[in-house]
Each structure stands twice: as C-alpha cells, then as structure tokens.
C-alpha cells in the first residue's frame, strides 16, 4: 500500500530495513537466547542517526515525528522484537522530556538521547500498580532544594542499561492521581539501584528490570513540569508512544509472515510446495491483510499526532490494540505454517 511517505521517511525505512537485515537478523536468535543487551546494535543505530529521528534539530535530532519513529521501529522489529524494543523504549523515556521538559532540561538531556550515546527508560509500573497507574506508591518528598525518592518500580524496559530515567512518583499521596509528579533521574545517583532482571519468555535481548530508590536525593531542578502533573505526563506520553508500540507489533508480525512465506515456498509435502495448498494460501492472505490494516492504523494515528491534533488517545489506543492482537494472531498462524522447522 502506498502511504505517501516523504523522501526522508523512505530513507529512514530503507536504512532501518538494511540494518535489520545485515546486523540484527544474524544475531537475533543468539541474543534472545542469551538475554544479552544488544549494545553493538545500539551503536550501529546511533552511528546511523536513528535515535534522533523524532527529536528537534536544535537538540541534535533530524526533526521528524512519531511516524518516522514508528517506521524505524517497525523495520527493526521485523528482525527482532527484543532488540527493537531497546531502541523504542529509549523514545518512551525521552518523550516526557520532549513534552514537559524546560529549556535547561532539554538542553541537558536531549542531545545525548538524540545521538543515542545515552539511552532513556520510563518508569511508572510497580508491583501494585499495573493497569491501575494511579495506585503507585513510590514517594518523592520535598526536602529543601531536593526531592528524596523511596520505592520500587517494576518491569522497566532498559532498566539498568539506560542512563536517563523518567519516573513517576507521589509527591502528595492524599491527592490520589493528582498527587503524582514526574522526575528525571540519572543512573549513578546515590540511592538509585537496580533489582531483579526478568527472565522473560520472549524479547529477551531487552532488559526488563526493577528500579529501586532508597533515600535517593535528586535536585529539585529534576522535576518535570509542575508538582501534581505526573499522571498527565504519563498519560500524554502514552498517547504519543502507543503508535511506536503498535509499530513493534506490526514489524514482528511482518517478520513472521516473511518467514512463513519463504518456508511455505520451500517446504514440499505431497509432492508440492505447501504454498500451493489453498488452506495455506487462505492463512497467508489473512495474515497479510491483517498486517496491512494494522499498519494503516499505526500510520494514520502517528500522522494525527504529528499534525498536532490535540486528542489522540482513542486513535493511538486503537492502533496499539489492533496491532498487538494482529501480531498474536499472525505469529500463531506463522508457527502453524513453520511447523517443526528450525528457521
Ligand atoms: C516486557 C514488559 C516491559 C515493560 N516495560 C515497562 C516500562 O518500560 N515502563 C513501565 O512503567 N512499565 C512497563 N511494563 C509494565 C506494563 O506497563 C504493565 O505490565 C501493564 O501496565 C499491565 O500491568 P500488569 O502487568 O500489572 O497487569 P494487571 O494490571 O495486573 O492486569 C492483569 C489482567 O487484568 C486485566 N485488567 C486490569 N484492570 C482491569 C479492569 N479495570 N477491567 C478489566 N480487566 C482489567 C488486564 O487487562 C490483564 O489482563 C512492562 C511490562 C512488560 C511485560
């Protein structure tokens, strides 16, 4: 389908596709098995200027938007969902600074994040606060010119590997969700350590880890926006990052379809390549159609965000919902076609 991408977006797509094919695909299975963080690949992406594609030029980016990021994420995910999420999660951690950072915070953090010399992570989830994001218990208490953080974040992508963390903590528990605030915290800050690393079933090259704050003192300048805005920071971040997550799902599904088609052409049973059986053709046609529909929703919602449309929550959620369900369906069907092959 022709999505009328700009020249720049076509370049991003082709570059990410090439890196996925030449650098990621050959190491994907091994990195997944070992659960090793893909620093070598992050370096390649950094040298290819892919980390800054959604960041303003004045901070060292190339000034694109959510669609550019979605296109790159989709292509990388086609080769490995785990490696791609290390890249995409850095954007998730960076968006709060783009959306709510002041000039000093943007000057300080965005250039390195745009270069990819430092990665970011976003920390909201806790043991008792998953879907119910307003139930977070990590506290940030104002003490003079500082905030002191205590609590544990759970399942944080790029945890331990990222240098810059955007964190949501309660500055006033009595106010519920309105008592949450957002902060920037750097790796190496005293009182900030990393806990359990999850031993995941998939996307194992990506690190998913606990962040532990024990009397962690940070300067008050690290507050993002104003006190009490943490929940808004989180929700706005999710609104604009969902197409990127959905793009991962589209990429993973496309990668699975690519493999299924290749194998169905090669695998001979009953004297014919299995792709010549109509039962397989129906499956492949459905997979391709579902992926294209998901992609269309991702690109449309990303474009809405990039055009400056204010209310994008519903559309970005629809893209994520549809693309992630599509990814589950397509990869399940791909497994059916690949049967017991070791591709
Ligand atoms: C690999 C991975 C990476 C992650 N990375 C990050 C990260 O970088 N940063 C971060 O902050 N978090 C991260 N998370 C956490 C993620 O955002 C949470 O897993 C998610 O918010 C869901 O929370 P939960 O897993 O506690 O599920 P729960 O909220 O416990 O939900 C359990 C089930 O109940 C359902 N449910 C919940 N509430 C309702 C309701 N009201 N009505 C009907 N059904 C409901 C859910 O749909 C789900 O099926 C990550 C998680 C994973 C697995």
Tab-separated table of C-alpha atoms and ligand atoms in Angstrom:
chain	number	residue	atom	x	y	z
A	1	UNK	CA	0.000	0.000	0.000
A	2	UNK	CA	1.245	3.477	-0.808
A	3	UNK	CA	1.359	5.575	2.363
A	4	UNK	CA	2.816	8.612	0.583
A	5	UNK	CA	5.839	8.707	2.826
A	6	UNK	CA	8.165	11.669	2.498
A	7	UNK	CA	11.609	11.233	0.948
A	8	UNK	CA	13.084	11.390	4.443
A	9	UNK	CA	10.717	8.692	5.743
A	10	UNK	CA	11.568	6.395	2.830
A	11	UNK	CA	15.253	6.891	3.657
A	12	UNK	CA	14.600	6.034	7.318
A	13	UNK	CA	12.640	2.930	6.300
A	14	UNK	CA	15.344	1.720	3.908
A	15	UNK	CA	18.152	2.402	6.371
A	16	UNK	CA	16.386	0.620	9.251
A	17	UNK	CA	15.474	-2.271	6.923
A	18	UNK	CA	19.104	-2.655	5.867
A	19	UNK	CA	20.369	-2.603	9.455
A	20	UNK	CA	17.694	-5.126	10.441
A	21	UNK	CA	18.729	-7.448	7.615
A	22	UNK	CA	22.508	-7.100	7.825
A	23	UNK	CA	23.159	-6.542	11.528
A	24	UNK	CA	20.168	-7.640	13.593
A	25	UNK	CA	18.809	-10.741	11.891
A	26	UNK	CA	22.134	-12.651	12.012
A	27	UNK	CA	22.485	-12.196	15.793
A	28	UNK	CA	18.808	-12.077	16.866
A	29	UNK	CA	18.369	-15.722	17.910
A	30	UNK	CA	21.636	-15.812	19.841
A	31	UNK	CA	20.994	-12.543	21.687
A	32	UNK	CA	17.477	-13.669	22.526
A	33	UNK	CA	18.698	-16.978	23.876
A	34	UNK	CA	21.466	-15.404	25.932
A	35	UNK	CA	19.308	-12.487	27.080
A	36	UNK	CA	22.167	-10.184	26.239
A	37	UNK	CA	21.645	-6.441	25.878
A	38	UNK	CA	22.476	-5.525	22.248
A	39	UNK	CA	24.989	-2.717	22.790
A	40	UNK	CA	26.706	-3.393	19.463
A	41	UNK	CA	23.426	-2.852	17.615
A	42	UNK	CA	22.621	0.257	19.674
A	43	UNK	CA	25.985	1.614	18.498
A	44	UNK	CA	25.082	0.917	14.872
A	45	UNK	CA	21.727	2.682	15.310
A	46	UNK	CA	23.458	5.608	16.987
A	47	UNK	CA	26.041	5.923	14.197
A	48	UNK	CA	23.201	5.779	11.663
A	49	UNK	CA	21.474	8.733	13.383
A	50	UNK	CA	18.311	6.722	14.011
A	51	UNK	CA	17.970	7.705	17.672
A	52	UNK	CA	17.204	11.336	16.894
A	53	UNK	CA	14.627	10.975	14.145
A	54	UNK	CA	11.755	12.240	16.324
A	55	UNK	CA	13.774	14.918	18.161
A	56	UNK	CA	14.007	18.567	17.110
A	57	UNK	CA	17.031	19.592	15.052
A	58	UNK	CA	18.123	22.170	17.623
A	59	UNK	CA	18.739	19.291	20.056
A	60	UNK	CA	20.651	17.226	17.502
A	61	UNK	CA	17.762	15.257	16.065
A	62	UNK	CA	16.523	15.245	12.497
A	63	UNK	CA	13.182	16.819	13.342
A	64	UNK	CA	10.794	14.073	12.308
A	65	UNK	CA	7.930	12.787	14.409
A	66	UNK	CA	6.020	9.790	15.661
A	67	UNK	CA	5.543	8.399	12.140
A	68	UNK	CA	9.300	8.452	11.487
A	69	UNK	CA	9.916	6.637	14.769
A	70	UNK	CA	7.154	4.117	14.025
A	71	UNK	CA	8.599	3.357	10.592
A	72	UNK	CA	12.079	2.706	12.021
A	73	UNK	CA	10.696	0.654	14.923
A	74	UNK	CA	8.605	-1.478	12.578
A	75	UNK	CA	11.596	-2.296	10.380
A	76	UNK	CA	13.862	-3.186	13.311
A	77	UNK	CA	11.112	-5.305	14.916
A	78	UNK	CA	10.817	-7.287	11.697
A	79	UNK	CA	14.204	-8.801	12.527
A	80	UNK	CA	13.993	-8.904	16.346
A	81	UNK	CA	11.286	-7.614	18.675
A	82	UNK	CA	13.674	-7.632	21.641
A	83	UNK	CA	16.426	-5.573	20.036
A	84	UNK	CA	13.885	-3.166	18.569
A	85	UNK	CA	12.260	-2.549	21.953
A	86	UNK	CA	15.621	-1.405	23.404
A	87	UNK	CA	15.580	1.304	20.735
A	88	UNK	CA	11.889	2.176	21.058
A	89	UNK	CA	11.875	2.249	24.876
A	90	UNK	CA	14.520	4.957	24.800
A	91	UNK	CA	11.993	7.124	22.976
A	92	UNK	CA	9.380	6.244	25.619
A	93	UNK	CA	11.764	7.535	28.289
A	94	UNK	CA	12.587	10.630	26.237
A	95	UNK	CA	9.040	11.756	25.407
A	96	UNK	CA	8.318	13.168	28.891
A	97	UNK	CA	11.338	15.470	28.478
A	98	UNK	CA	10.216	16.495	24.987
A	99	UNK	CA	6.654	17.115	26.200
A	100	UNK	CA	7.239	18.702	29.603
A	101	UNK	CA	10.952	19.461	29.937
A	102	UNK	CA	12.022	23.097	30.341
A	103	UNK	CA	14.792	24.592	28.185
A	104	UNK	CA	17.542	23.656	30.645
A	105	UNK	CA	16.339	20.047	30.901
A	106	UNK	CA	16.032	19.744	27.118
A	107	UNK	CA	19.493	21.266	26.586
A	108	UNK	CA	20.981	18.941	29.159
A	109	UNK	CA	19.434	15.624	28.109
A	110	UNK	CA	18.087	15.651	24.550
A	111	UNK	CA	21.360	15.974	22.576
A	112	UNK	CA	22.821	12.734	24.025
A	113	UNK	CA	19.488	10.930	23.689
A	114	UNK	CA	19.217	12.121	20.070
A	115	UNK	CA	22.711	10.791	19.370
A	116	UNK	CA	21.997	7.536	21.171
A	117	UNK	CA	25.129	7.888	23.273
A	118	UNK	CA	22.821	7.601	26.291
A	119	UNK	CA	19.601	5.574	26.410
A	120	UNK	CA	16.467	6.502	28.317
A	121	UNK	CA	13.826	4.490	30.173
A	122	UNK	CA	10.376	5.260	31.540
A	123	UNK	CA	9.323	4.083	34.992
A	124	UNK	CA	5.711	4.061	36.070
A	125	UNK	CA	4.727	0.447	36.844
A	126	UNK	CA	5.023	-1.017	40.340
A	127	UNK	CA	4.055	-4.338	41.921
A	128	UNK	CA	0.636	-2.965	42.889
A	129	UNK	CA	0.228	-0.501	40.023
A	130	UNK	CA	-0.066	-2.008	36.540
A	131	UNK	CA	-3.236	-1.091	34.634
A	132	UNK	CA	-4.151	0.987	37.688
A	133	UNK	CA	-1.339	3.505	37.174
A	134	UNK	CA	-2.805	5.847	39.786
A	135	UNK	CA	-2.010	3.306	42.525
A	136	UNK	CA	1.754	3.928	42.539
A	137	UNK	CA	3.396	4.026	45.956
A	138	UNK	CA	6.885	5.340	45.227
A	139	UNK	CA	7.209	8.643	47.037
A	140	UNK	CA	9.165	11.820	46.296
A	141	UNK	CA	9.379	14.022	49.377
A	142	UNK	CA	10.496	17.631	49.044
A	143	UNK	CA	13.403	18.406	51.373
A	144	UNK	CA	14.890	21.862	50.875
A	145	UNK	CA	16.262	22.096	47.340
A	146	UNK	CA	15.878	18.364	46.761
A	147	UNK	CA	13.372	15.567	46.411
A	148	UNK	CA	14.012	12.286	48.224
A	149	UNK	CA	12.655	9.204	46.468
A	150	UNK	CA	11.718	5.871	48.043
A	151	UNK	CA	10.073	2.906	46.353
A	152	UNK	CA	10.480	0.219	43.684
A	153	UNK	CA	9.495	0.313	40.016
A	154	UNK	CA	8.912	-2.996	38.286
A	155	UNK	CA	9.307	-4.294	34.699
A	156	UNK	CA	11.126	-1.267	33.404
A	157	UNK	CA	12.411	-1.711	29.862
A	158	UNK	CA	16.087	-0.676	29.506
A	159	UNK	CA	16.323	-0.822	33.320
A	160	UNK	CA	19.977	-0.954	34.334
A	161	UNK	CA	21.180	-0.188	30.797
A	162	UNK	CA	19.712	3.304	30.312
A	163	UNK	CA	21.447	6.368	31.752
A	164	UNK	CA	18.408	8.660	31.931
A	165	UNK	CA	15.153	7.638	33.667
A	166	UNK	CA	11.855	9.475	33.644
A	167	UNK	CA	9.976	8.356	36.729
A	168	UNK	CA	6.534	8.947	38.163
A	169	UNK	CA	6.349	9.216	41.975
A	170	UNK	CA	3.866	10.515	44.548
A	171	UNK	CA	4.615	13.957	45.947
A	172	UNK	CA	1.263	14.084	47.758
A	173	UNK	CA	-0.448	10.768	48.444
A	174	UNK	CA	-3.560	12.438	49.802
A	175	UNK	CA	-4.409	13.763	46.316
A	176	UNK	CA	-4.504	10.383	44.530
A	177	UNK	CA	-3.518	10.593	40.845
A	178	UNK	CA	-3.292	14.399	41.190
A	179	UNK	CA	-0.538	13.905	43.760
A	180	UNK	CA	1.854	12.257	41.283
A	181	UNK	CA	4.850	14.074	39.793
A	182	UNK	CA	7.405	13.264	37.100
A	183	UNK	CA	11.183	13.379	37.578
A	184	UNK	CA	14.384	12.842	35.641
A	185	UNK	CA	16.840	10.580	37.456
A	186	UNK	CA	20.282	9.652	36.226
A	187	UNK	CA	21.922	6.264	36.595
A	188	UNK	CA	24.641	6.520	39.228
A	189	UNK	CA	22.655	8.792	41.552
A	190	UNK	CA	23.212	7.706	45.154
A	191	UNK	CA	20.296	5.660	46.434
A	192	UNK	CA	19.250	4.532	42.932
A	193	UNK	CA	19.982	0.844	42.301
A	194	UNK	CA	18.668	-1.942	40.090
A	195	UNK	CA	16.833	-5.016	41.359
A	196	UNK	CA	15.620	-8.202	39.736
A	197	UNK	CA	16.080	-8.646	35.998
A	198	UNK	CA	13.125	-10.525	34.487
A	199	UNK	CA	13.837	-13.862	32.807
A	200	UNK	CA	11.318	-13.424	30.002
A	201	UNK	CA	9.760	-15.876	27.555
A	202	UNK	CA	10.469	-13.582	24.586
A	203	UNK	CA	12.044	-10.229	23.647
A	204	UNK	CA	14.902	-11.418	25.843
A	205	UNK	CA	17.577	-9.161	24.358
A	206	UNK	CA	15.748	-6.303	26.012
A	207	UNK	CA	16.405	-5.763	29.710
A	208	UNK	CA	13.298	-5.595	31.928
A	209	UNK	CA	14.326	-4.720	35.440
A	210	UNK	CA	13.359	-3.285	38.804
A	211	UNK	CA	14.440	0.243	39.743
A	212	UNK	CA	14.993	0.654	43.474
A	213	UNK	CA	15.013	4.055	45.163
A	214	UNK	CA	16.304	4.184	48.729
A	215	UNK	CA	16.507	7.711	50.103
A	216	UNK	CA	17.566	8.751	46.627
A	217	UNK	CA	18.170	12.501	46.660
A	218	UNK	CA	17.793	14.461	43.429
A	219	UNK	CA	17.896	18.231	42.842
A	220	UNK	CA	14.509	19.959	42.577
A	221	UNK	CA	15.536	21.009	39.038
A	222	UNK	CA	14.850	17.385	38.002
A	223	UNK	CA	11.095	17.823	38.431
A	224	UNK	CA	9.386	17.608	35.013
A	225	UNK	CA	6.597	20.141	34.609
A	226	UNK	CA	4.957	21.015	37.898
A	227	UNK	CA	4.232	19.057	41.068
A	228	UNK	CA	0.991	17.122	40.664
A	229	UNK	CA	1.349	16.775	36.877
A	230	UNK	CA	2.899	13.293	36.922
A	231	UNK	CA	-0.211	11.445	35.861
A	232	UNK	CA	-0.777	13.866	32.979
A	233	UNK	CA	2.870	13.453	31.922
A	234	UNK	CA	2.409	9.667	31.915
A	235	UNK	CA	-0.892	9.714	30.021
A	236	UNK	CA	0.317	12.205	27.374
A	237	UNK	CA	3.479	10.124	26.985
A	238	UNK	CA	1.369	7.020	26.409
A	239	UNK	CA	-0.855	8.840	23.909
A	240	UNK	CA	2.081	9.638	21.657
A	241	UNK	CA	4.134	6.496	22.255
A	242	UNK	CA	1.371	3.941	21.538
A	243	UNK	CA	1.839	4.035	17.738
A	244	UNK	CA	5.501	3.099	18.344
A	245	UNK	CA	4.476	0.103	20.446
A	246	UNK	CA	1.917	-0.812	17.791
A	247	UNK	CA	4.652	-0.489	15.141
A	248	UNK	CA	6.691	-3.082	17.027
A	249	UNK	CA	3.742	-5.440	16.784
A	250	UNK	CA	3.348	-4.749	13.048
A	251	UNK	CA	7.070	-5.370	12.495
A	252	UNK	CA	7.088	-8.623	14.467
A	253	UNK	CA	4.022	-9.818	12.535
A	254	UNK	CA	5.560	-8.830	9.196
A	255	UNK	CA	8.778	-10.653	10.098
A	256	UNK	CA	6.776	-13.786	10.938
A	257	UNK	CA	4.833	-13.565	7.659
A	258	UNK	CA	8.081	-13.129	5.676
A	259	UNK	CA	9.459	-16.319	7.225
A	260	UNK	CA	6.197	-18.221	6.748
A	261	UNK	CA	6.007	-17.312	3.031
A	262	UNK	CA	9.650	-18.233	2.462
A	263	UNK	CA	9.229	-21.580	4.197
A	264	UNK	CA	5.901	-22.370	2.507
A	265	UNK	CA	7.609	-21.885	-0.886
A	266	UNK	CA	10.472	-24.212	0.048
A	267	UNK	CA	8.709	-26.943	2.006
A	268	UNK	CA	7.481	-29.789	-0.175
A	269	UNK	CA	4.784	-32.201	1.060
A	270	UNK	CA	2.542	-34.448	-1.030
A	271	UNK	CA	4.844	-33.668	-3.976
A	272	UNK	CA	4.222	-29.880	-3.949
A	273	UNK	CA	5.448	-26.797	-2.096
A	274	UNK	CA	2.946	-26.313	0.742
A	275	UNK	CA	2.257	-22.748	-0.510
A	276	UNK	CA	0.313	-24.319	-3.388
A	277	UNK	CA	-2.320	-25.675	-0.945
A	278	UNK	CA	-5.319	-23.419	-0.646
A	279	UNK	CA	-5.538	-23.921	3.135
A	280	UNK	CA	-2.088	-22.327	3.472
A	281	UNK	CA	-2.903	-19.598	0.920
A	282	UNK	CA	-6.016	-18.577	2.888
A	283	UNK	CA	-3.901	-18.255	6.029
A	284	UNK	CA	-1.197	-16.203	4.305
A	285	UNK	CA	-3.783	-13.914	2.680
A	286	UNK	CA	-5.474	-13.275	6.034
A	287	UNK	CA	-2.123	-12.630	7.725
A	288	UNK	CA	-1.051	-10.129	5.041
A	289	UNK	CA	-4.419	-8.344	5.135
A	290	UNK	CA	-4.461	-8.066	8.925
A	291	UNK	CA	-0.895	-6.714	8.967
A	292	UNK	CA	-1.709	-4.081	6.336
A	293	UNK	CA	-4.803	-2.998	8.280
A	294	UNK	CA	-2.746	-2.697	11.460
A	295	UNK	CA	-0.034	-0.744	9.627
A	296	UNK	CA	-2.625	1.632	8.192
A	297	UNK	CA	-3.978	2.310	11.685
A	298	UNK	CA	-0.470	2.869	13.061
A	299	UNK	CA	0.499	5.285	10.303
A	300	UNK	CA	-2.820	7.155	10.477
A	301	UNK	CA	-2.646	7.606	14.258
A	302	UNK	CA	1.036	8.621	14.068
A	303	UNK	CA	0.175	11.192	11.396
A	304	UNK	CA	-2.625	12.572	13.570
A	305	UNK	CA	-0.140	13.105	16.397
A	306	UNK	CA	2.463	14.658	14.091
A	307	UNK	CA	-0.135	17.046	12.654
A	308	UNK	CA	-0.583	18.493	16.147
A	309	UNK	CA	-4.057	17.102	16.766
A	310	UNK	CA	-4.752	17.512	20.483
A	311	UNK	CA	-6.896	14.491	21.279
A	312	UNK	CA	-5.243	11.318	20.060
A	313	UNK	CA	-5.788	8.947	22.988
A	314	UNK	CA	-8.547	6.916	21.354
A	315	UNK	CA	-6.850	6.535	17.968
A	316	UNK	CA	-3.421	5.698	19.394
A	317	UNK	CA	-5.040	3.128	21.729
A	318	UNK	CA	-6.952	1.615	18.774
A	319	UNK	CA	-3.687	1.259	16.845
A	320	UNK	CA	-1.981	-0.472	19.773
A	321	UNK	CA	-4.957	-2.734	20.473
A	322	UNK	CA	-5.432	-3.819	16.873
A	323	UNK	CA	-1.737	-4.189	16.046
A	324	UNK	CA	-0.917	-6.215	19.159
A	325	UNK	CA	-3.871	-8.575	18.649
A	326	UNK	CA	-2.901	-8.886	14.974
A	327	UNK	CA	0.647	-9.731	15.986
A	328	UNK	CA	-0.586	-12.536	18.254
A	329	UNK	CA	-2.835	-13.957	15.511
A	330	UNK	CA	-0.237	-13.695	12.751
A	331	UNK	CA	2.611	-15.190	14.768
A	332	UNK	CA	0.359	-18.069	15.891
A	333	UNK	CA	-0.540	-18.793	12.250
A	334	UNK	CA	3.099	-18.445	11.220
A	335	UNK	CA	4.009	-21.102	13.801
A	336	UNK	CA	1.363	-23.341	12.270
A	337	UNK	CA	2.933	-22.981	8.809
A	338	UNK	CA	6.524	-23.286	10.020
A	339	UNK	CA	5.574	-26.423	11.978
A	340	UNK	CA	8.735	-28.008	13.377
A	341	UNK	CA	11.257	-26.239	11.186
A	342	UNK	CA	14.263	-24.527	12.723
A	343	UNK	CA	14.360	-21.366	10.625
B	1	LIG	C1	8.108	-6.834	28.808
B	1	LIG	C2	7.497	-5.709	29.594
B	1	LIG	C3	8.061	-4.438	29.546
B	1	LIG	C4	7.517	-3.386	30.288
B	1	LIG	N1	8.117	-2.150	30.253
B	1	LIG	C5	7.645	-1.164	31.062
B	1	LIG	C6	8.305	0.101	31.128
B	1	LIG	O1	9.301	0.355	30.427
B	1	LIG	N2	7.830	1.034	31.975
B	1	LIG	C7	6.737	0.812	32.777
B	1	LIG	O2	6.361	1.710	33.530
B	1	LIG	N3	6.075	-0.376	32.718
B	1	LIG	C8	6.499	-1.358	31.888
B	1	LIG	N4	5.842	-2.574	31.842
B	1	LIG	C9	4.648	-2.770	32.651
B	1	LIG	C10	3.365	-2.743	31.848
B	1	LIG	O3	3.050	-1.432	31.503
B	1	LIG	C11	2.304	-3.427	32.700
B	1	LIG	O4	2.555	-4.802	32.578
B	1	LIG	C12	0.910	-3.097	32.276
B	1	LIG	O5	0.602	-1.794	32.692
B	1	LIG	C13	-0.128	-4.072	32.843
B	1	LIG	O6	0.024	-4.192	34.208
B	1	LIG	P1	0.088	-5.635	34.913
B	1	LIG	O7	1.030	-6.482	34.147
B	1	LIG	O8	0.340	-5.411	36.365
B	1	LIG	O9	-1.350	-6.252	34.703
B	1	LIG	P2	-2.630	-6.029	35.620
B	1	LIG	O10	-2.968	-4.597	35.681
B	1	LIG	O11	-2.457	-6.774	36.899
B	1	LIG	O12	-3.714	-6.778	34.738
B	1	LIG	C14	-3.948	-8.206	34.795
B	1	LIG	C15	-5.118	-8.513	33.881
B	1	LIG	O13	-6.306	-7.869	34.385
B	1	LIG	C16	-6.874	-7.047	33.379
B	1	LIG	N5	-7.449	-5.849	34.000
B	1	LIG	C17	-6.838	-4.937	34.789
B	1	LIG	N6	-7.690	-3.972	35.144
B	1	LIG	C18	-8.871	-4.248	34.548
B	1	LIG	C19	-10.128	-3.631	34.519
B	1	LIG	N7	-10.362	-2.483	35.168
B	1	LIG	N8	-11.133	-4.223	33.823
B	1	LIG	C20	-10.908	-5.382	33.157
B	1	LIG	N9	-9.722	-6.012	33.126
B	1	LIG	C21	-8.712	-5.463	33.820
B	1	LIG	C22	-5.740	-6.708	32.441
B	1	LIG	O14	-6.190	-6.400	31.132
B	1	LIG	C23	-4.921	-8.003	32.455
B	1	LIG	O15	-5.494	-8.930	31.562
B	1	LIG	C24	6.364	-3.625	31.086
B	1	LIG	C25	5.772	-4.892	31.117
B	1	LIG	C26	6.329	-5.932	30.391
B	1	LIG	C27	5.687	-7.286	30.459
